[in-house]
Short mmCIF file of C-alpha atoms in Angstrom, two decimals:
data_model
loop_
_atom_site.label_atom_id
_atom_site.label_comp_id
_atom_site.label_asym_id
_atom_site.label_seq_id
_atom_site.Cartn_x
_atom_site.Cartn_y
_atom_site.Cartn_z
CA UNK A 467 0.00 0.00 0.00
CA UNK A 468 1.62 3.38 -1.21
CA UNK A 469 -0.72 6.05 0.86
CA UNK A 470 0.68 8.88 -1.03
CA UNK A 471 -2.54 7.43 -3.18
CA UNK A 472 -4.39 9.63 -1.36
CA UNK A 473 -2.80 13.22 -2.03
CA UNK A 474 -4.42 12.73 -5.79
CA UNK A 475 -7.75 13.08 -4.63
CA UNK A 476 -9.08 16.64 -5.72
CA UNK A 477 -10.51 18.94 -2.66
CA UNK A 478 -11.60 22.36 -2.50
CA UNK A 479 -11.21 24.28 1.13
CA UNK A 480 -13.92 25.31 2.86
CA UNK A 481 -14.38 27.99 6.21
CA UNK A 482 -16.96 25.80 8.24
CA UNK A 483 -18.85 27.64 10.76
CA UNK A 484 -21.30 26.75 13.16
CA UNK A 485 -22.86 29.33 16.08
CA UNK A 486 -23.97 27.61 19.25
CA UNK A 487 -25.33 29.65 22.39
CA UNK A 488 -24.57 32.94 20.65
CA UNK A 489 -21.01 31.87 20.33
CA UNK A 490 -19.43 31.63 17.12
CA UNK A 491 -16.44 29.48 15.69
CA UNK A 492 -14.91 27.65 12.56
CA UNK A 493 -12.53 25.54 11.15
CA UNK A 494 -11.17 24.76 7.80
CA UNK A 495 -12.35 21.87 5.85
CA UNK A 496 -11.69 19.84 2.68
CA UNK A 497 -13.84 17.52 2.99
CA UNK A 498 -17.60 19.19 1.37
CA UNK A 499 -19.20 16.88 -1.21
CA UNK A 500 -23.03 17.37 -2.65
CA UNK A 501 -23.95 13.94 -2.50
CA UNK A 502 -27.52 14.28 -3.76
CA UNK A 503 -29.02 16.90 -6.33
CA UNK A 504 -32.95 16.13 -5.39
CA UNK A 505 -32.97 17.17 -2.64
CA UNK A 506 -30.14 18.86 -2.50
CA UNK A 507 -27.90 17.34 -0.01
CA UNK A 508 -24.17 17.70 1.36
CA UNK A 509 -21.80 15.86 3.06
CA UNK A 510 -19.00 17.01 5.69
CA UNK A 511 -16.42 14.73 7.35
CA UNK A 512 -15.26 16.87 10.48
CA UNK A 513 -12.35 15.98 12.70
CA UNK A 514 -13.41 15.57 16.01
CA UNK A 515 -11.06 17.45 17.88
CA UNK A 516 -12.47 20.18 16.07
CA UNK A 517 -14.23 22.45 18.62
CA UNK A 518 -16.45 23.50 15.69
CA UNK A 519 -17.70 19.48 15.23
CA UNK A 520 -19.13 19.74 19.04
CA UNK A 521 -20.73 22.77 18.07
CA UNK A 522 -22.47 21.18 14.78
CA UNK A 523 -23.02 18.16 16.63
CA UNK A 524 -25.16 20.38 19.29
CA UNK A 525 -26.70 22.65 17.16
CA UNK A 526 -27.48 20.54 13.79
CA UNK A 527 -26.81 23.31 11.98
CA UNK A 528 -23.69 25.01 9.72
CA UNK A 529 -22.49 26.82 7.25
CA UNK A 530 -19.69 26.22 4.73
CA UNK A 531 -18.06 28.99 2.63
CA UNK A 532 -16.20 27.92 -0.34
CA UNK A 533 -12.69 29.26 -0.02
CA UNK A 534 -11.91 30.91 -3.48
CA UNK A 535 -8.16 31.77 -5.21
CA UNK A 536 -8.70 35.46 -3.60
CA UNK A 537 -7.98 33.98 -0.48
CA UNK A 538 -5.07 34.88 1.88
CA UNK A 539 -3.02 33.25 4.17
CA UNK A 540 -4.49 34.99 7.06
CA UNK A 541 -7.95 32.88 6.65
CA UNK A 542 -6.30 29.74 7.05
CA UNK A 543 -4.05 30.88 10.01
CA UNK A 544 -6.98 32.95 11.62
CA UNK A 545 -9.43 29.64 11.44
CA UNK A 546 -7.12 26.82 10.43
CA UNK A 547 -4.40 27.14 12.80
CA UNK A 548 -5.76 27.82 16.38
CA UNK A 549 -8.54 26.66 18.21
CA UNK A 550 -12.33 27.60 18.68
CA UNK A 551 -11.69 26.33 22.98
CA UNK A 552 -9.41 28.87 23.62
CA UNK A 553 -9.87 31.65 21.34
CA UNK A 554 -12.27 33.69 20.02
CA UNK A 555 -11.72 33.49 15.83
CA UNK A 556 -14.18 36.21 14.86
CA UNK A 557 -12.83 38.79 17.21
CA UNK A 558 -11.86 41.87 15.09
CA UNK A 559 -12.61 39.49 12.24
CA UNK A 560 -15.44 42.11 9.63
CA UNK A 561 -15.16 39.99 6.29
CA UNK A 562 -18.81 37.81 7.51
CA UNK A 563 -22.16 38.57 7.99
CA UNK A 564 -24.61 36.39 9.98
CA UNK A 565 -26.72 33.72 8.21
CA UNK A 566 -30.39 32.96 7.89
CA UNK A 567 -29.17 29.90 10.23
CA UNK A 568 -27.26 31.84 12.62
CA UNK A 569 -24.01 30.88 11.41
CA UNK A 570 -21.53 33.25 10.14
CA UNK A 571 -20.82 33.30 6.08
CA UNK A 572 -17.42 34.63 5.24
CA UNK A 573 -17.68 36.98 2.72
CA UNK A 574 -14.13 37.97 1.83
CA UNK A 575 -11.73 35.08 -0.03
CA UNK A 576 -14.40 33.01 -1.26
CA UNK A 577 -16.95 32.68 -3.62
CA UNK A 578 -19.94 30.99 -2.34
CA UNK A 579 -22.04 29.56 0.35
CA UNK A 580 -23.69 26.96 1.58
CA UNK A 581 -25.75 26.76 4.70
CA UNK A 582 -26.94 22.94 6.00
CA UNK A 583 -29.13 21.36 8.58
CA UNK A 584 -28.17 18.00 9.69
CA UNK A 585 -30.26 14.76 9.13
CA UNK A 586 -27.43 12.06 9.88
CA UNK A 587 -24.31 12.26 11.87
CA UNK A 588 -22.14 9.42 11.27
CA UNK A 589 -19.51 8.08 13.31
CA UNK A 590 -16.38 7.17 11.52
CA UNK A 591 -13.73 6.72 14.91
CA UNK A 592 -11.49 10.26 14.16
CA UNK A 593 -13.92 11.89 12.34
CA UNK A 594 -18.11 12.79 12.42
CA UNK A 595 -19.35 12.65 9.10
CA UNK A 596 -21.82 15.06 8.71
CA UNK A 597 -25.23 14.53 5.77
CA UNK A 598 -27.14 17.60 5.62
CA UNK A 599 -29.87 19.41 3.82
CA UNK A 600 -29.29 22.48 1.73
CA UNK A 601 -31.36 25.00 3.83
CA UNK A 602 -29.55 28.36 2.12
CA UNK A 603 -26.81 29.01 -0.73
CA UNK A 604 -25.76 32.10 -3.22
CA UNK A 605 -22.27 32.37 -5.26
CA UNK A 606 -20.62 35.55 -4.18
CA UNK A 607 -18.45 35.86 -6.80
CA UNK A 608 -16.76 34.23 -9.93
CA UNK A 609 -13.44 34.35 -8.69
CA UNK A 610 -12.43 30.26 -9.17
CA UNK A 611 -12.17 28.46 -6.10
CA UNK A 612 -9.41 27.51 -4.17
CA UNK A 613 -8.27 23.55 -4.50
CA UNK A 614 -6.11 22.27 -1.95
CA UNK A 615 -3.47 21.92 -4.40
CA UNK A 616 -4.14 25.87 -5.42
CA UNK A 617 -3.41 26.53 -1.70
CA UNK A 618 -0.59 24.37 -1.39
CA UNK A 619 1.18 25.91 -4.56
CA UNK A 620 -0.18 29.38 -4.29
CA UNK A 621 -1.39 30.56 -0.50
CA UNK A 622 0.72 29.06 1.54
CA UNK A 623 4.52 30.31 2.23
CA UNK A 624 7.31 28.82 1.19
CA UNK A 625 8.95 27.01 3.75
CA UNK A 626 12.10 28.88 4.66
CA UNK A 627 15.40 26.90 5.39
CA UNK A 628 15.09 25.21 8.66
CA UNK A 629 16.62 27.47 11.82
CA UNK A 630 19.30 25.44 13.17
CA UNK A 631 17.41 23.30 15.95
CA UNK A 632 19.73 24.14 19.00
CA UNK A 633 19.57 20.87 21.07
CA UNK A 634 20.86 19.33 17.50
CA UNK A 635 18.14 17.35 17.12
CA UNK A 636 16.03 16.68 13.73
CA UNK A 637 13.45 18.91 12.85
CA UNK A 638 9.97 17.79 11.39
CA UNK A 639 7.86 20.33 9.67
CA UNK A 640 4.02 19.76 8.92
CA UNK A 641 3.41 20.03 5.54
CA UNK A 642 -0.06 21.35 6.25
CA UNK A 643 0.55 24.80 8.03
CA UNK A 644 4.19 24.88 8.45
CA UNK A 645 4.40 23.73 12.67
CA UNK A 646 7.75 22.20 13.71
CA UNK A 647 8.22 19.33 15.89
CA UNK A 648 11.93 18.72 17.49
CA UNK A 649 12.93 15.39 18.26
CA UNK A 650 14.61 12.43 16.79
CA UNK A 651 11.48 10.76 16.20
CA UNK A 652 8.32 11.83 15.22
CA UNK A 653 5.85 10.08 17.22
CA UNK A 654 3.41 8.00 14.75
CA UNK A 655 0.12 8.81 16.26
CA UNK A 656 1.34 12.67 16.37
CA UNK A 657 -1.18 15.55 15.79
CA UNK A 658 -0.37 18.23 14.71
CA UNK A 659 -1.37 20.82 17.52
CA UNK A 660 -1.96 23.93 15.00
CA UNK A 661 -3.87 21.91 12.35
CA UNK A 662 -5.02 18.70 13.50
CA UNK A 663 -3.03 16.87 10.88
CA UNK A 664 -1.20 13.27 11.74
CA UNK A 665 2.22 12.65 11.41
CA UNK A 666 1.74 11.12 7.89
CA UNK A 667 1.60 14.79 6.96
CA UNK A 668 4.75 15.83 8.25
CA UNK A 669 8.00 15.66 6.41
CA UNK A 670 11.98 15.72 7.61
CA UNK A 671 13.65 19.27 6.80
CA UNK A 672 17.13 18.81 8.31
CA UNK B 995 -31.34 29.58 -2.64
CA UNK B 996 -29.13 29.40 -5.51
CA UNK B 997 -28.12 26.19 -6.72
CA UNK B 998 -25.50 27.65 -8.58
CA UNK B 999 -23.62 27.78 -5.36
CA UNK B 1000 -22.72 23.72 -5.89
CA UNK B 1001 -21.12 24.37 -8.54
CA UNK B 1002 -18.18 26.32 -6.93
CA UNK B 1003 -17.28 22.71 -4.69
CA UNK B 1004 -14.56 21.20 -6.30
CA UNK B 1005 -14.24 17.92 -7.13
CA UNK B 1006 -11.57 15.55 -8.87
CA UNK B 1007 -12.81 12.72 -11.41
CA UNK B 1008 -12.65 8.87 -10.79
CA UNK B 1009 -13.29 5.44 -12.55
CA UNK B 1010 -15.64 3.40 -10.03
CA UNK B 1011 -15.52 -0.36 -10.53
CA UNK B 1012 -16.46 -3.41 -8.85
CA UNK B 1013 -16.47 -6.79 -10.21
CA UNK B 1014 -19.65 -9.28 -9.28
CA UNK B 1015 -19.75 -13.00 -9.98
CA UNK B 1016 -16.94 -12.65 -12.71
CA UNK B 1017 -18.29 -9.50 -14.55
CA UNK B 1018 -16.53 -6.45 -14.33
CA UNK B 1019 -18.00 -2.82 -14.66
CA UNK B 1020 -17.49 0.65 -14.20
CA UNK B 1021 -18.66 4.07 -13.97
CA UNK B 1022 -17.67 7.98 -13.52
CA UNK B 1023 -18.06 9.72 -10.29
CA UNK B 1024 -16.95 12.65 -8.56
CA UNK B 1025 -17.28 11.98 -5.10
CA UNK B 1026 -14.37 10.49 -3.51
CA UNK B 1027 -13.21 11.55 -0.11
CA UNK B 1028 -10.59 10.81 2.39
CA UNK B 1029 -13.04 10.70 5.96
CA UNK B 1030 -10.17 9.99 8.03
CA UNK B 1031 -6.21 8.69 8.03
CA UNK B 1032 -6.28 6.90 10.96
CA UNK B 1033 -7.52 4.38 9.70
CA UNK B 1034 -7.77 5.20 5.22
CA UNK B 1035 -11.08 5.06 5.06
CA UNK B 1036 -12.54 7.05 2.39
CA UNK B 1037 -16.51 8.17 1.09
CA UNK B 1038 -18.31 7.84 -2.12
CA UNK B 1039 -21.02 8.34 -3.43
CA UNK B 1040 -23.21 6.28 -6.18
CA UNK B 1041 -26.51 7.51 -8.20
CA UNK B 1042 -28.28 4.50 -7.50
CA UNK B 1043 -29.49 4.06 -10.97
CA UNK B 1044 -25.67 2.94 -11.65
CA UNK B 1045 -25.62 -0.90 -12.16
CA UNK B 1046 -22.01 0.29 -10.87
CA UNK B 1047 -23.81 0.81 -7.65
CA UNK B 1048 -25.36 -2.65 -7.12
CA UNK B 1049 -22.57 -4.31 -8.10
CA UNK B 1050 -20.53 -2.68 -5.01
CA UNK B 1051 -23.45 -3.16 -2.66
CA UNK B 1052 -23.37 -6.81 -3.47
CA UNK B 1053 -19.94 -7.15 -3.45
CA UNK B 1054 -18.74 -5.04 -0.79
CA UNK B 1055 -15.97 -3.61 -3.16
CA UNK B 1056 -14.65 -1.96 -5.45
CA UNK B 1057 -11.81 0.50 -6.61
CA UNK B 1058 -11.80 4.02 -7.44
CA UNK B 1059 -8.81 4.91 -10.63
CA UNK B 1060 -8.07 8.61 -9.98
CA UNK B 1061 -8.40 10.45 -13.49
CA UNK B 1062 -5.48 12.71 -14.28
CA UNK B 1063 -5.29 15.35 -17.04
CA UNK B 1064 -3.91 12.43 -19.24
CA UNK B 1065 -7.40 11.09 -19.84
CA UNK B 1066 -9.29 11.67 -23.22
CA UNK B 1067 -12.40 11.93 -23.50
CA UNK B 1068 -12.69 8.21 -24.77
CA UNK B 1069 -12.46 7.44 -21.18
CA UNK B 1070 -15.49 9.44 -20.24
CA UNK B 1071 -17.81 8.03 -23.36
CA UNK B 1072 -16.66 4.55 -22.43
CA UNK B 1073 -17.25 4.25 -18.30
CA UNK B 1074 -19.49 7.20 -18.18
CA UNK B 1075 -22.65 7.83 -20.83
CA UNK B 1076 -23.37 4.08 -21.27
CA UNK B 1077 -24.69 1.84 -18.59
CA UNK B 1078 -23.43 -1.52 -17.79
CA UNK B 1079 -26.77 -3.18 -17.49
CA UNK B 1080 -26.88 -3.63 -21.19
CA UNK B 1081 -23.14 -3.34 -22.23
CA UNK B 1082 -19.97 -4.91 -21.46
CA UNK B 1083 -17.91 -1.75 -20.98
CA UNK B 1084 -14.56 -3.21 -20.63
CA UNK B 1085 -14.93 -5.05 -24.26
CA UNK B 1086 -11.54 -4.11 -26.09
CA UNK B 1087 -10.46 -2.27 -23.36
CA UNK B 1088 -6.82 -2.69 -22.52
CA UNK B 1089 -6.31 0.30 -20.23
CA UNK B 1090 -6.32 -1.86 -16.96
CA UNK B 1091 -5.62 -4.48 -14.91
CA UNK B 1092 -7.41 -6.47 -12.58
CA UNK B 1093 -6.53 -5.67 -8.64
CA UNK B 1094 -6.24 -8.04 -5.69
CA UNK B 1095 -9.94 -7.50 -4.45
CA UNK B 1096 -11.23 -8.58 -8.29
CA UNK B 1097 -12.42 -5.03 -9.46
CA UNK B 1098 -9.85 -3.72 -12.37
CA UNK B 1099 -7.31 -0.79 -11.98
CA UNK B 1100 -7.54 1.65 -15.18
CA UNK B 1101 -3.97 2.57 -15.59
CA UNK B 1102 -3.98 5.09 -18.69
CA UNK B 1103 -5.62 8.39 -18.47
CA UNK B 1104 -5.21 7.58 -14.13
CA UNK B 1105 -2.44 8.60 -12.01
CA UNK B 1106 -3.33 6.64 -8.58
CA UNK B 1107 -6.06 3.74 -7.74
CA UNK B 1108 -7.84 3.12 -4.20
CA UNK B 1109 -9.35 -0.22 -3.22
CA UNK B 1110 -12.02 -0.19 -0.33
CA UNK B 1111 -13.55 -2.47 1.25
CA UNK B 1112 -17.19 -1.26 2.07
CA UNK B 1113 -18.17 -0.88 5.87
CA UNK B 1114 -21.36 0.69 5.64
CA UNK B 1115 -24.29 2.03 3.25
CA UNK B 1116 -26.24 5.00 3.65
CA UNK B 1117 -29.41 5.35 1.99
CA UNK B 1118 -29.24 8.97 0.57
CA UNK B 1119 -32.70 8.44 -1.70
CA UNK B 1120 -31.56 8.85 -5.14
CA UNK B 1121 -27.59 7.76 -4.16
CA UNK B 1122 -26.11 5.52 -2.04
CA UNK B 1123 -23.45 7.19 0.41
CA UNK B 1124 -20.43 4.16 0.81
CA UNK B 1125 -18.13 4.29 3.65
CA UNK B 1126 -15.08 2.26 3.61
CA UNK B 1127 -11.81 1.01 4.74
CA UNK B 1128 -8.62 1.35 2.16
CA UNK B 1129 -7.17 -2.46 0.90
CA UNK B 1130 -5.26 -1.54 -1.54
CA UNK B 1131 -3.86 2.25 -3.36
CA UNK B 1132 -0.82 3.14 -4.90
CA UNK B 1133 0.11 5.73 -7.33
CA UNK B 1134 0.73 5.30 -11.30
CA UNK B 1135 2.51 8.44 -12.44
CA UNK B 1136 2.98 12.31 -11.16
CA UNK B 1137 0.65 13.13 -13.76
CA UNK B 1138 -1.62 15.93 -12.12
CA UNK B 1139 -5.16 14.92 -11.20
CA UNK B 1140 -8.09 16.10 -13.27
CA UNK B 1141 -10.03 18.25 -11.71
CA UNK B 1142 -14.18 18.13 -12.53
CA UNK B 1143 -12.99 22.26 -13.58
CA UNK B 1144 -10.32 21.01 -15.81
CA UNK B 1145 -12.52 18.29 -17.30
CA UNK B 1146 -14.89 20.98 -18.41
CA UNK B 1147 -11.91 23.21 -19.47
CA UNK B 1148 -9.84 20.94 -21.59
CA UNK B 1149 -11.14 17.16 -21.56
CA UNK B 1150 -15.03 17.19 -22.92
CA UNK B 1151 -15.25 18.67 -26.67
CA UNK B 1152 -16.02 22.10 -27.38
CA UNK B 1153 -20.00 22.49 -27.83
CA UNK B 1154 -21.09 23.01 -31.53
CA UNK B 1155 -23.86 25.08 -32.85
CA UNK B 1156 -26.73 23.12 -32.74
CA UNK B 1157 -28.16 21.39 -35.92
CA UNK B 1158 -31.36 23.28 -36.63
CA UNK B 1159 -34.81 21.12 -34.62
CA UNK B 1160 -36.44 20.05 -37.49
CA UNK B 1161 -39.51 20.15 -35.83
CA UNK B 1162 -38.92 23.77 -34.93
CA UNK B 1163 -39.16 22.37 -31.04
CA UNK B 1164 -36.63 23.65 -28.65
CA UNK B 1165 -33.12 21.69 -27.64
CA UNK B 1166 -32.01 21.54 -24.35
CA UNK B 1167 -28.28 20.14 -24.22
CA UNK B 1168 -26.85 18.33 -21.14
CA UNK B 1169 -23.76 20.57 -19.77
CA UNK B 1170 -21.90 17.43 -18.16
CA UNK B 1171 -22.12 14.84 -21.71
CA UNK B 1172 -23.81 16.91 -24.32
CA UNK B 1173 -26.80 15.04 -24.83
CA UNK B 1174 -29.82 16.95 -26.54
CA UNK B 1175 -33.36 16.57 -25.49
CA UNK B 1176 -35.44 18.06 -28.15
CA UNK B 1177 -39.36 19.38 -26.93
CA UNK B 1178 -40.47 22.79 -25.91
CA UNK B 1179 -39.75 21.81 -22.05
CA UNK B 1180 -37.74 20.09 -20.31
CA UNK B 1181 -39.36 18.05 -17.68
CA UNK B 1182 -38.08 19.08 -14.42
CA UNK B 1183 -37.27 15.96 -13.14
CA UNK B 1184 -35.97 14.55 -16.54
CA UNK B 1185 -33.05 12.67 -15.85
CA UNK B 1186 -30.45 12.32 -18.57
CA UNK B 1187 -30.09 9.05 -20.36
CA UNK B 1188 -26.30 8.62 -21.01
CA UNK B 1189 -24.69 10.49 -17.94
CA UNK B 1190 -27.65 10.44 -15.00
CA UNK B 1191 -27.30 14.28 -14.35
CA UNK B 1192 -30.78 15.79 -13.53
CA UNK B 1193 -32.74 18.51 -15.95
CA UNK B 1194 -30.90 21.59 -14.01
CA UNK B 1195 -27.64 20.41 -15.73
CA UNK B 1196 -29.24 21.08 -19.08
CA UNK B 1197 -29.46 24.51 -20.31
CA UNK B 1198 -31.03 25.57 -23.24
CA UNK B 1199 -29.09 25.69 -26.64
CA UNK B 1200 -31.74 27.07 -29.42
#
């Protein structure tokens, strides 16, 4: 089994937002597919240590904006990289306007939206996979949207060379968002703590 | 609501087949997703009017042969606008060969290939939603994937001007395979013969 398989499956990025209590949050996803047309119907497979996940699982409700090629780095850092427990992602934040469904749309970097009410939550061990009805959509632009392989060649920086690691030991950068791990080893059931990503994702660069 | 919205959700392009008491098939879908990597499991999803789709209910497996911008559109014709229930679509095909859990690897026009091993069926109405553990994937080539954007780009021929109805009736044309419907309306829940895609895929061409 060669899992590098994988990386040729074609994604586009998505901000997924949810509002629970009057609190808002999101993450970023890849993982939006309509899997029916009549009725119109969506899935979303959400990583469970994902504050946003709890928040859909409570609420049965979210919204996914389509992340288009506008798109800065910012978005993915400001939603992507931190988490929804500890920190509040829409403070200061003025590129989203509130939904019919209480969650927030982001209006700025993408192109679309699609709002969804939940009718199945499926448990798949890491990950809740989400099947939802289509309660509200509208394109907000043409600008193309983003693919993950857009993002990887185009948003994100370029890694810079490694700083030399000052204990001497090896350096392991995820290939995701850029977080370094120091140690000889990288654990195989690591996470990475910015992004959520496992160690599969996370390459040698010294 | 607009349903243009969907179409800003990007997608790549895959050969779905299973193999059932002996007989192969196959068919085109869009709708493969990693749902976690810890285990590979991944998510597709079938119109269930694709004998494609009973086969793999049946059988429990199948393999999906990741498209890359190699393909022609020979590929598309072949696995895609003709169904399996009343042709064998592998006759004279030499593009492939058969994997360890029976259902055949294309390998031109395909950079990658993932087996799975189905785990559970959702009943979506008019698809069936397949969840299921990885057996098998490798890659083929570093050919880049096709994208369902890139398919409609470069891959499916240029429309023509239509030929004149001679019954002076209207022709609606199917955006995904280019079949033409010919009437004054198009039924709203016509479905289209070769591809599947429902009557808001056609648009209007005279």
């Amino acid at each position: 089994m060669n899992p590098k398989a994988m990386f040729n499956i074609s994604y586009g990025l998505y901000v997924l937002t949810a509002n629970l209590d009057g609190k808002d949050n999101g993450c970023i996803i890849n993982t939006v597919t309509q899997v029916t047309s009549d009725p119109n119907q969506i899935s979303i497979a959400v990583n469970k240590l994902n504050h946003t996940r709890d928040m859909i699982a409570a609420s049965k409700k979210f919204t996914a904006s389509i992340i288009s090629q506008n798109a800065d780095f910012e978005l993915f850092k400001r939603f992507g990289f931190q988490s929804g427990k500890n920190v509040d992602k829409f403070a200061g934040f003025t590129a989203a306007q509130r939904g019919a469904n209480e969650a927030m749309i982001i209006n700025e970097g993408t192109n679309a939206y699609i709002a969804g009410w939940v009718t199945q939550e499926i448990d798949l061990g890491t990950h809740s996979l989400f099947i939802a009805r289509v309660t509200d959509m509208d394109v907000l632009n043409d600008t193309p949207a983003a693919t993950y392989s857009y993002y990887h060649q185009n948003i994100k920086p370029k890694p810079q060379a490694p700083a030399p690691s000052k204990s001497g030991k090896t350096i392991w950068r995820c290939k995701i968002c850029g977080y370094e791990y120091e140690g000889d080893e990288l654990p195989a059931d690591f996470i990475c703590p910015l992004c959520k990503h496992p160690a599969s994702d996370f390459e040698r660069v010294n």
